[in-house]
PDB file of N, CA and C in Angstrom:
ATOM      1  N   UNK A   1      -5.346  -9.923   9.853  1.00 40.00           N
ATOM      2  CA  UNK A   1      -4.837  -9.267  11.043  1.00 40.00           C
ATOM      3  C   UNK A   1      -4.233  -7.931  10.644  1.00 40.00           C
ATOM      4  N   UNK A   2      -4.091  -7.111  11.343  1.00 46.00           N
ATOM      5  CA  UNK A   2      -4.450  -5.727  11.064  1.00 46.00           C
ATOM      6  C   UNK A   2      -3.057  -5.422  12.054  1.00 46.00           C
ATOM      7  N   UNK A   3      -2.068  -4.614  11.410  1.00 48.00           N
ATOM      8  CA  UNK A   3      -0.669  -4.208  12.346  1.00 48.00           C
ATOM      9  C   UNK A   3      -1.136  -3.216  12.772  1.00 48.00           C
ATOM     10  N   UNK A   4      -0.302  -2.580  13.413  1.00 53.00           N
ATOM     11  CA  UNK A   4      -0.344  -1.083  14.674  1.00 53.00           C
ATOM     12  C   UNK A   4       0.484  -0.456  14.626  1.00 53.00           C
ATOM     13  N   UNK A   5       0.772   0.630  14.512  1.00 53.00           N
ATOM     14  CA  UNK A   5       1.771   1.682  14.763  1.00 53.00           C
ATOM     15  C   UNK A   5       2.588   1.335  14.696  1.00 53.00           C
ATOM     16  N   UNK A   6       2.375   0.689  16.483  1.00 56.00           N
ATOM     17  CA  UNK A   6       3.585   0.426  17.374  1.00 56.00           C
ATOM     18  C   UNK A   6       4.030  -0.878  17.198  1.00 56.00           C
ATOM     19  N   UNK A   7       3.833  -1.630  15.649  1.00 65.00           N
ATOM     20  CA  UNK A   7       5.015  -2.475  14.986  1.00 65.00           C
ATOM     21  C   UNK A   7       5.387  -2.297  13.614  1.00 65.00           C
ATOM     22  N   UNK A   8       5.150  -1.189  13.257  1.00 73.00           N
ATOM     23  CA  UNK A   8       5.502  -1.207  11.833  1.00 73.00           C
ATOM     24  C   UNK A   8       7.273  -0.756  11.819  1.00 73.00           C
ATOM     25  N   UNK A   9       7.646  -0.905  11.369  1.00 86.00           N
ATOM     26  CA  UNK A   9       9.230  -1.042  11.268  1.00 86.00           C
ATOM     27  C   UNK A   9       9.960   0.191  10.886  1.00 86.00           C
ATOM     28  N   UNK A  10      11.005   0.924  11.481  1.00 89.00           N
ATOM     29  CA  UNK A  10      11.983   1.993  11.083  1.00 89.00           C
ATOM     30  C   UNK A  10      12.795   1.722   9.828  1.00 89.00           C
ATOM     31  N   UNK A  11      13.168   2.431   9.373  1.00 89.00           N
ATOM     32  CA  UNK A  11      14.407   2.435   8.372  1.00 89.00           C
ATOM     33  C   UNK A  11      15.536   3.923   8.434  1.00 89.00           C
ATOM     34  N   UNK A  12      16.065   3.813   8.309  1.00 90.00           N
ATOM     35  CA  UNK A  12      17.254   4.977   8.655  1.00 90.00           C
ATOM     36  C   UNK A  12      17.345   5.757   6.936  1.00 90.00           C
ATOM     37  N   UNK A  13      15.988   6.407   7.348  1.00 86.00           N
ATOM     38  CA  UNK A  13      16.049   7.907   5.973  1.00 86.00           C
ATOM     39  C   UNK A  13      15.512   9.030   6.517  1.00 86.00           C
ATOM     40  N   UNK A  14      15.412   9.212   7.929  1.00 87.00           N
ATOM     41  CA  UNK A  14      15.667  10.501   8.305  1.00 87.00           C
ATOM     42  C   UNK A  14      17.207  11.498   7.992  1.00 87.00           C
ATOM     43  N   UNK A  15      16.903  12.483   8.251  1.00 90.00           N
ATOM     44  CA  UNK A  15      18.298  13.324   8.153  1.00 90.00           C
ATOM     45  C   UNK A  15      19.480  12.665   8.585  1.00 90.00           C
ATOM     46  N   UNK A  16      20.447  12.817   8.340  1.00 93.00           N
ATOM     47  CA  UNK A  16      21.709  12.123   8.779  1.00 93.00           C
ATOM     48  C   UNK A  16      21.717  11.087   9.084  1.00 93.00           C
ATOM     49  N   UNK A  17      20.342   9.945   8.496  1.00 91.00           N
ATOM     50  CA  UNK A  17      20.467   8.647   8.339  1.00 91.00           C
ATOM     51  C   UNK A  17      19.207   8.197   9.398  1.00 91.00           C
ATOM     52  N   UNK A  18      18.530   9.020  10.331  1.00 92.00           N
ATOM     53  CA  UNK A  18      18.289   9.100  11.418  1.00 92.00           C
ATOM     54  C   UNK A  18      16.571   8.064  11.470  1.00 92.00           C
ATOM     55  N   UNK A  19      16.534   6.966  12.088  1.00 92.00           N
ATOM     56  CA  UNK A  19      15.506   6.376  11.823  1.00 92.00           C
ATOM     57  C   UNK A  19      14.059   7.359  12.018  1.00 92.00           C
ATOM     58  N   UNK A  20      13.298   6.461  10.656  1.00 90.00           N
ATOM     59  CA  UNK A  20      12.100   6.960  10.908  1.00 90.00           C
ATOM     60  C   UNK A  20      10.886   5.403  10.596  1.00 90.00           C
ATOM     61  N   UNK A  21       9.979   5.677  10.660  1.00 88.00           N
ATOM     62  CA  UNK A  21       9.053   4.731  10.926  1.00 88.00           C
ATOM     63  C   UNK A  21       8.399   4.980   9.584  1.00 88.00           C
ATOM     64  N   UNK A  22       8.056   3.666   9.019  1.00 88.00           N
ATOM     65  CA  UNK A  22       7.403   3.686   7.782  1.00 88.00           C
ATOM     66  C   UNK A  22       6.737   2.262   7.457  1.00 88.00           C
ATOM     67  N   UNK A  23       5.848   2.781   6.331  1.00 86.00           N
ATOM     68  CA  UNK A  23       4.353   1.779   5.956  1.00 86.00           C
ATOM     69  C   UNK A  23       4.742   1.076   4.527  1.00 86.00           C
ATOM     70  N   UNK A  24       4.437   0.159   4.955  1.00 86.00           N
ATOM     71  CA  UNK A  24       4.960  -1.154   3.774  1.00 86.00           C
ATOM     72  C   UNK A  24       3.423  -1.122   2.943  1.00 86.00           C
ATOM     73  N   UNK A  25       3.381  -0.972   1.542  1.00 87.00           N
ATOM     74  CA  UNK A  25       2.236  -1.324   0.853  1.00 87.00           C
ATOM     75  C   UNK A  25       2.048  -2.268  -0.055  1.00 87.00           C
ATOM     76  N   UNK A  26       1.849  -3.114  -0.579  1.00 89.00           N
ATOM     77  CA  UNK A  26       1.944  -4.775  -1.123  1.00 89.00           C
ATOM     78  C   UNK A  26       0.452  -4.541  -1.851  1.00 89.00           C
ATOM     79  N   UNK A  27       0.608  -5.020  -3.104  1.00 90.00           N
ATOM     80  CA  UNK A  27      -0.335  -5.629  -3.560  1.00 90.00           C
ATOM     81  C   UNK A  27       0.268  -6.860  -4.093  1.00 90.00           C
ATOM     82  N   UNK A  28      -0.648  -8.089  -3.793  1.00 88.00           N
ATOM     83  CA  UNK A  28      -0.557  -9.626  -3.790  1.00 88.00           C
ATOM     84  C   UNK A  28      -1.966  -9.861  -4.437  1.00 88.00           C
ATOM     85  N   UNK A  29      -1.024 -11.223  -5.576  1.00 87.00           N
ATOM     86  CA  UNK A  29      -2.378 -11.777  -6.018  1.00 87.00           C
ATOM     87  C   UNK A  29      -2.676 -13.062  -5.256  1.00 87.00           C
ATOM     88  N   UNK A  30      -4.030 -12.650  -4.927  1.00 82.00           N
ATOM     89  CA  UNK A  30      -4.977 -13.497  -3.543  1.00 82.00           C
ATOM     90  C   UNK A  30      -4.695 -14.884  -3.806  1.00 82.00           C
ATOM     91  N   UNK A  31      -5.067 -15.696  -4.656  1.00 84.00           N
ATOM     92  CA  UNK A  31      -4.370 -16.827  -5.023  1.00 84.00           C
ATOM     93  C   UNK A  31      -2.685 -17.675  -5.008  1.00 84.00           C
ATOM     94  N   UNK A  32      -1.836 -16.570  -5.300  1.00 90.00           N
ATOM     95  CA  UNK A  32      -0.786 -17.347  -5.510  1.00 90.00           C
ATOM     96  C   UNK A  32       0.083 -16.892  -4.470  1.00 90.00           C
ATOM     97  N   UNK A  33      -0.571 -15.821  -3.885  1.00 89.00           N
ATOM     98  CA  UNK A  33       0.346 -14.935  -2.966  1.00 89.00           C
ATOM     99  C   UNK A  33       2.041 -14.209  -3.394  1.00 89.00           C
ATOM    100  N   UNK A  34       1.243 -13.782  -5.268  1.00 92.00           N
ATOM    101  CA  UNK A  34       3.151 -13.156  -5.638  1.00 92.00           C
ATOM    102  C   UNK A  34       2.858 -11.923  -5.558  1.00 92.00           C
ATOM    103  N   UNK A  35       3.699 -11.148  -5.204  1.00 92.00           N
ATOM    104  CA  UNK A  35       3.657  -9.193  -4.708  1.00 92.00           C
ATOM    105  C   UNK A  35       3.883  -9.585  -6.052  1.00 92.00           C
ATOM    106  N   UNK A  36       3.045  -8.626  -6.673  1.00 93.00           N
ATOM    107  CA  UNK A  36       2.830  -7.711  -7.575  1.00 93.00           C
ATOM    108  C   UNK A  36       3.317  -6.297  -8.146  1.00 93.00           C
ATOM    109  N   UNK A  37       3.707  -5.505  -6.391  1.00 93.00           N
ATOM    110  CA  UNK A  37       4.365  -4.591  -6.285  1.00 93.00           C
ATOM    111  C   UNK A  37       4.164  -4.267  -4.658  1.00 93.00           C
ATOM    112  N   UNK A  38       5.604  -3.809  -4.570  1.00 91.00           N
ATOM    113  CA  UNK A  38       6.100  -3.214  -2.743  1.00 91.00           C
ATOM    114  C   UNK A  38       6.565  -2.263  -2.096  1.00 91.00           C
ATOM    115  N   UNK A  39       6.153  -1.625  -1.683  1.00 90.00           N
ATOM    116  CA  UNK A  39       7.390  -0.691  -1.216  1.00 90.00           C
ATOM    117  C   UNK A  39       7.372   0.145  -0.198  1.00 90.00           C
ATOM    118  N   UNK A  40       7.803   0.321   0.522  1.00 88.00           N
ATOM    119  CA  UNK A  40       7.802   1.361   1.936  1.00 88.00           C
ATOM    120  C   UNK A  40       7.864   2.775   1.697  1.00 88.00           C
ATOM    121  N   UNK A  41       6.673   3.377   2.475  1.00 88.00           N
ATOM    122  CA  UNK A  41       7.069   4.932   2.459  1.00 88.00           C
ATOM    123  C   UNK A  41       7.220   5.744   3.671  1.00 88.00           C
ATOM    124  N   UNK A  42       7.315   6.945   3.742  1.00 86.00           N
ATOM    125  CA  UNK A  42       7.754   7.561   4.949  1.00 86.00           C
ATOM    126  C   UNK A  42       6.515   7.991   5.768  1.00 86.00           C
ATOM    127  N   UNK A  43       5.515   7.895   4.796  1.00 85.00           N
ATOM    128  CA  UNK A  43       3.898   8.319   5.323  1.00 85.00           C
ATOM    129  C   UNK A  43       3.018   7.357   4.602  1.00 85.00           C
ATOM    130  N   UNK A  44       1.960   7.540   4.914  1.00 82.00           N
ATOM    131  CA  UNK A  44       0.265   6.622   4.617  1.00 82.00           C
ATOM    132  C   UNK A  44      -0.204   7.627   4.203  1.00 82.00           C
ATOM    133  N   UNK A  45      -0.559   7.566   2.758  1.00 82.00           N
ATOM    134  CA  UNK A  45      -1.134   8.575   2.460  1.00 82.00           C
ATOM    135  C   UNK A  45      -1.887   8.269   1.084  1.00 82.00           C
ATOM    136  N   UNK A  46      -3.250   8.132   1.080  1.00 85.00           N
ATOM    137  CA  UNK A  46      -4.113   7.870  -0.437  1.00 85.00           C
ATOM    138  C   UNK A  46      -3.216   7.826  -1.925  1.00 85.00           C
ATOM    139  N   UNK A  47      -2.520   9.197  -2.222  1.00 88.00           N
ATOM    140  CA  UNK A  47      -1.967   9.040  -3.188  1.00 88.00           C
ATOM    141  C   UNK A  47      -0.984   8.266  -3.440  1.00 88.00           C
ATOM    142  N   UNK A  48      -0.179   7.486  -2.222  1.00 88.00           N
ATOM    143  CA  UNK A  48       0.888   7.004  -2.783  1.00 88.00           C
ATOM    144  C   UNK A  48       0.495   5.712  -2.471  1.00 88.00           C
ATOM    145  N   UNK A  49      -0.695   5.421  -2.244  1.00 87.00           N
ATOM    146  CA  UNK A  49      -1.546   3.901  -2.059  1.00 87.00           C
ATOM    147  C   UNK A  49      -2.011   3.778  -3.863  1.00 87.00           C
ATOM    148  N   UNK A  50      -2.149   4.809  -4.319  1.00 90.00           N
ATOM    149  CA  UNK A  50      -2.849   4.817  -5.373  1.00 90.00           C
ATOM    150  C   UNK A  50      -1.051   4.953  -6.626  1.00 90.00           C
ATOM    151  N   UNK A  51      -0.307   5.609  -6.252  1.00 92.00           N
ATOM    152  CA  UNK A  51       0.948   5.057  -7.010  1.00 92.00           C
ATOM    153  C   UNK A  51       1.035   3.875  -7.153  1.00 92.00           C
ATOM    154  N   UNK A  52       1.196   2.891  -5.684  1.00 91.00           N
ATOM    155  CA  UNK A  52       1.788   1.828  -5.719  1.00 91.00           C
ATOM    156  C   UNK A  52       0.796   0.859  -6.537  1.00 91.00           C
ATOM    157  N   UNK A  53      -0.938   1.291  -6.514  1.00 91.00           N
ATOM    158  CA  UNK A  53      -1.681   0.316  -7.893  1.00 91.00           C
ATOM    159  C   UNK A  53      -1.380   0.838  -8.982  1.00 91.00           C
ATOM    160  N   UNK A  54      -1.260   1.802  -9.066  1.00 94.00           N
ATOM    161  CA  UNK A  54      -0.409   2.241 -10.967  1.00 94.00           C
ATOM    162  C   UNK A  54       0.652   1.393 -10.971  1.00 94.00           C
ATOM    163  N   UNK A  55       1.546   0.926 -10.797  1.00 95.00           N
ATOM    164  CA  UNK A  55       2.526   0.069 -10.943  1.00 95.00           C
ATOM    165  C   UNK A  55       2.526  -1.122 -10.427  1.00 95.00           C
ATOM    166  N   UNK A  56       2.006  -1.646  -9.554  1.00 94.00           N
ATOM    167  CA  UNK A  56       1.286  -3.092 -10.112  1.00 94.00           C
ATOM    168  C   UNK A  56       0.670  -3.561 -12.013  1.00 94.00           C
ATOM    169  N   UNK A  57      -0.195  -2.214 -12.096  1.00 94.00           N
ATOM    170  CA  UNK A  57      -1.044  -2.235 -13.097  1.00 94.00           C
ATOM    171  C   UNK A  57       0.076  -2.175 -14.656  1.00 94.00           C
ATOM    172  N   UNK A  58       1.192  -1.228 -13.927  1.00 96.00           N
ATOM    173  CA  UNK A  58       2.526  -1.325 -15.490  1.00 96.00           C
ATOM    174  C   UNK A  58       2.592  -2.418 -15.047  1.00 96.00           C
ATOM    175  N   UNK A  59       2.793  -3.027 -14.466  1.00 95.00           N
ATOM    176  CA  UNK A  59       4.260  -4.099 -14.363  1.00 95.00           C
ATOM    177  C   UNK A  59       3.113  -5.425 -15.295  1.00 95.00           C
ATOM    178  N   UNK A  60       2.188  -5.729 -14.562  1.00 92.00           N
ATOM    179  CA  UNK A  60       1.179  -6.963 -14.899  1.00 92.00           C
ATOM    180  C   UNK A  60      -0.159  -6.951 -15.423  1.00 92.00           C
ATOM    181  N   UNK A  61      -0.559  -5.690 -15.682  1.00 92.00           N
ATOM    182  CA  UNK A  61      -1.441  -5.280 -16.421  1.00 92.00           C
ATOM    183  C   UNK A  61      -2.879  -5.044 -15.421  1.00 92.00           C
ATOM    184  N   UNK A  62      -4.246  -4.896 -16.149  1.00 90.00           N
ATOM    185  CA  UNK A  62      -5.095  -4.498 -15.497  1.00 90.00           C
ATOM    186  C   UNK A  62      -5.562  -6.138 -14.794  1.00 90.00           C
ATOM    187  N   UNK A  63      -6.092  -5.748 -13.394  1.00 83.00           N
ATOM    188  CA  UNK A  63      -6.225  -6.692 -12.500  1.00 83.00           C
ATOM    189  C   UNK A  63      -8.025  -6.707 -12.675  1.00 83.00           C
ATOM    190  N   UNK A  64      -8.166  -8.057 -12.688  1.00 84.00           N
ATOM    191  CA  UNK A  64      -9.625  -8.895 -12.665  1.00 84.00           C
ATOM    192  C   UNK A  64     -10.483  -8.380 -11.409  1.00 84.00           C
ATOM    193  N   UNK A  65      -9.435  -8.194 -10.716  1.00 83.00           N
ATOM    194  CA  UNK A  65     -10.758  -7.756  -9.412  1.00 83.00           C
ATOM    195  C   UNK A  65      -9.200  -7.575  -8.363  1.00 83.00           C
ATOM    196  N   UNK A  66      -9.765  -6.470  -7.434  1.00 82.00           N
ATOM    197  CA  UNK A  66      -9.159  -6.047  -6.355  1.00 82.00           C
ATOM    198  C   UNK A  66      -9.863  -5.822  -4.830  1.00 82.00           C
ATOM    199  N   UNK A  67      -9.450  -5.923  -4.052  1.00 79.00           N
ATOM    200  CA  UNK A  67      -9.714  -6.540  -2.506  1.00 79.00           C
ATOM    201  C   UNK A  67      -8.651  -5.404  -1.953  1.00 79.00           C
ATOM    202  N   UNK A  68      -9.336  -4.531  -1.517  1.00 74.00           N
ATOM    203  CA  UNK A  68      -8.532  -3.955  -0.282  1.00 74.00           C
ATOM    204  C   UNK A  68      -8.859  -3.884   1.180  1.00 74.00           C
ATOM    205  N   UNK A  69      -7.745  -3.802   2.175  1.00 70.00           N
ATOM    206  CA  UNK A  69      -7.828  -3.955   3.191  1.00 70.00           C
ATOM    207  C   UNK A  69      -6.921  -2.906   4.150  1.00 70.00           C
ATOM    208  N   UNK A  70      -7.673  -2.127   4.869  1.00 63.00           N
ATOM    209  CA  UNK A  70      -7.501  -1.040   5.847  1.00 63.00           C
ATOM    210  C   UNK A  70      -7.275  -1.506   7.028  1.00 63.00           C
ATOM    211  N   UNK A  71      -6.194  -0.974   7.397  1.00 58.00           N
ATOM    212  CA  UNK A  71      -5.915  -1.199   8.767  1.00 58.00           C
ATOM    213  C   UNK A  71      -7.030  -0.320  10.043  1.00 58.00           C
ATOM    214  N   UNK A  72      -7.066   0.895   9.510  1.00 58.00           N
ATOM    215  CA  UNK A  72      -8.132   1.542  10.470  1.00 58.00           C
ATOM    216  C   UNK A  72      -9.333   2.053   9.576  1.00 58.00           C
ATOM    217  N   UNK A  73     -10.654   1.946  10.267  1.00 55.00           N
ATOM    218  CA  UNK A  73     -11.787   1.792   9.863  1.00 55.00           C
ATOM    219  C   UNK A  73     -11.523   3.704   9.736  1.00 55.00           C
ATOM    220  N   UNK A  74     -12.165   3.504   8.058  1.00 49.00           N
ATOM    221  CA  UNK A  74     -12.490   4.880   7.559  1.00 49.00           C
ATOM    222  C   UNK A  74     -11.480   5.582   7.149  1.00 49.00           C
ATOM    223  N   UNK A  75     -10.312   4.843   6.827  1.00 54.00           N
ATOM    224  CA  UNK A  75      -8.940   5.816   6.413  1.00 54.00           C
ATOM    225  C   UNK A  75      -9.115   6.077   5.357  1.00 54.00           C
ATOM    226  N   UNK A  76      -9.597   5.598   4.474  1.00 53.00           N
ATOM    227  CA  UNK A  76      -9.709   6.239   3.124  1.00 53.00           C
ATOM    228  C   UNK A  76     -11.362   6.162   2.582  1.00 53.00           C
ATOM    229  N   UNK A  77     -11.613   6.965   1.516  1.00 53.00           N
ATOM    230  CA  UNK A  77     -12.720   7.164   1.035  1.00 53.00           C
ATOM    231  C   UNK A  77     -13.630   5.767   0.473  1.00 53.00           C
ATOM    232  N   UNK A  78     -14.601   5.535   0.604  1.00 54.00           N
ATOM    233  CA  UNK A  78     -15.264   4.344   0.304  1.00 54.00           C
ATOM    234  C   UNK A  78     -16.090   4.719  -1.128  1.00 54.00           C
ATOM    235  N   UNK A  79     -16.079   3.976  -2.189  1.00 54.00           N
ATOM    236  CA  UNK A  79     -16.385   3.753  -3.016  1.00 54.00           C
ATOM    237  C   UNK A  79     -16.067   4.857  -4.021  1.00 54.00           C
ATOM    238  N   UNK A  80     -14.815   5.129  -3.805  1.00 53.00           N
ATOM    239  CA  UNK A  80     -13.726   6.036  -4.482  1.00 53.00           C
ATOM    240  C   UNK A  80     -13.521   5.051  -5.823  1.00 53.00           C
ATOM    241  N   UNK A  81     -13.549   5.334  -6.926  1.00 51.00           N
ATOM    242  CA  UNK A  81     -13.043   5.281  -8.505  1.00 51.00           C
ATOM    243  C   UNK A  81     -11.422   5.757  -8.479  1.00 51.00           C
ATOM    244  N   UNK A  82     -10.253   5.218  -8.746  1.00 52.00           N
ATOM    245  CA  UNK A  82      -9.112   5.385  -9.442  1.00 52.00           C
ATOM    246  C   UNK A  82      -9.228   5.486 -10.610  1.00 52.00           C
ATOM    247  N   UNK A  83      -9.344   7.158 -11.100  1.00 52.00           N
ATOM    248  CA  UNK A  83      -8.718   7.400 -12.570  1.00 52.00           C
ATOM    249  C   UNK A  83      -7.721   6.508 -13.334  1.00 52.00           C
ATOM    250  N   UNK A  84      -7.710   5.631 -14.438  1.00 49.00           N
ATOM    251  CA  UNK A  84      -6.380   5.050 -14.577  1.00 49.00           C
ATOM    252  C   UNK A  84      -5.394   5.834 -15.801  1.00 49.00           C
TER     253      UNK A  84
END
């Protein structure tokens, strides 16, 4: 199931604390369901999709196989290579 916009959750790191809306990114191993690595940012944006697998990758090393999943069709490049 695929979230929307209009539920992804605020956090107060605008200016003077001031909520803003931000994207949770998780990588989970499919099996055991343990985050691997998490973290919210202020935007959706390729590179910091591609941070958050660099540090999965420190923390637990190189992963056997990866499964990603887009919320909207065509947001990112298809059959894109990550430099590691």
């Amino acid at each position: 199931m695929a979230l929307g916009p209009e539920i992804l959750p605020y956090l107060p790191i605008g200016p003077d604390g001031a909520m803003k809306q931000v994207y949770l990114v998780v990588f989970l191993d499919d099996s055991t369901r343990f985050v691997l690595h998490g973290e919210f940012y202020p935007v959706m944006d390729q590179s910091l999709v591609e941070s958050a697998f660099r540090q999965a990758i420190q923390k637990y090393g190189v992963l056997e196989s990866v499964y990603f999943d887009y919320t909207e069709k065509n947001t990112m490049p298809k059959n894109r290579l990550v430099p590691m």
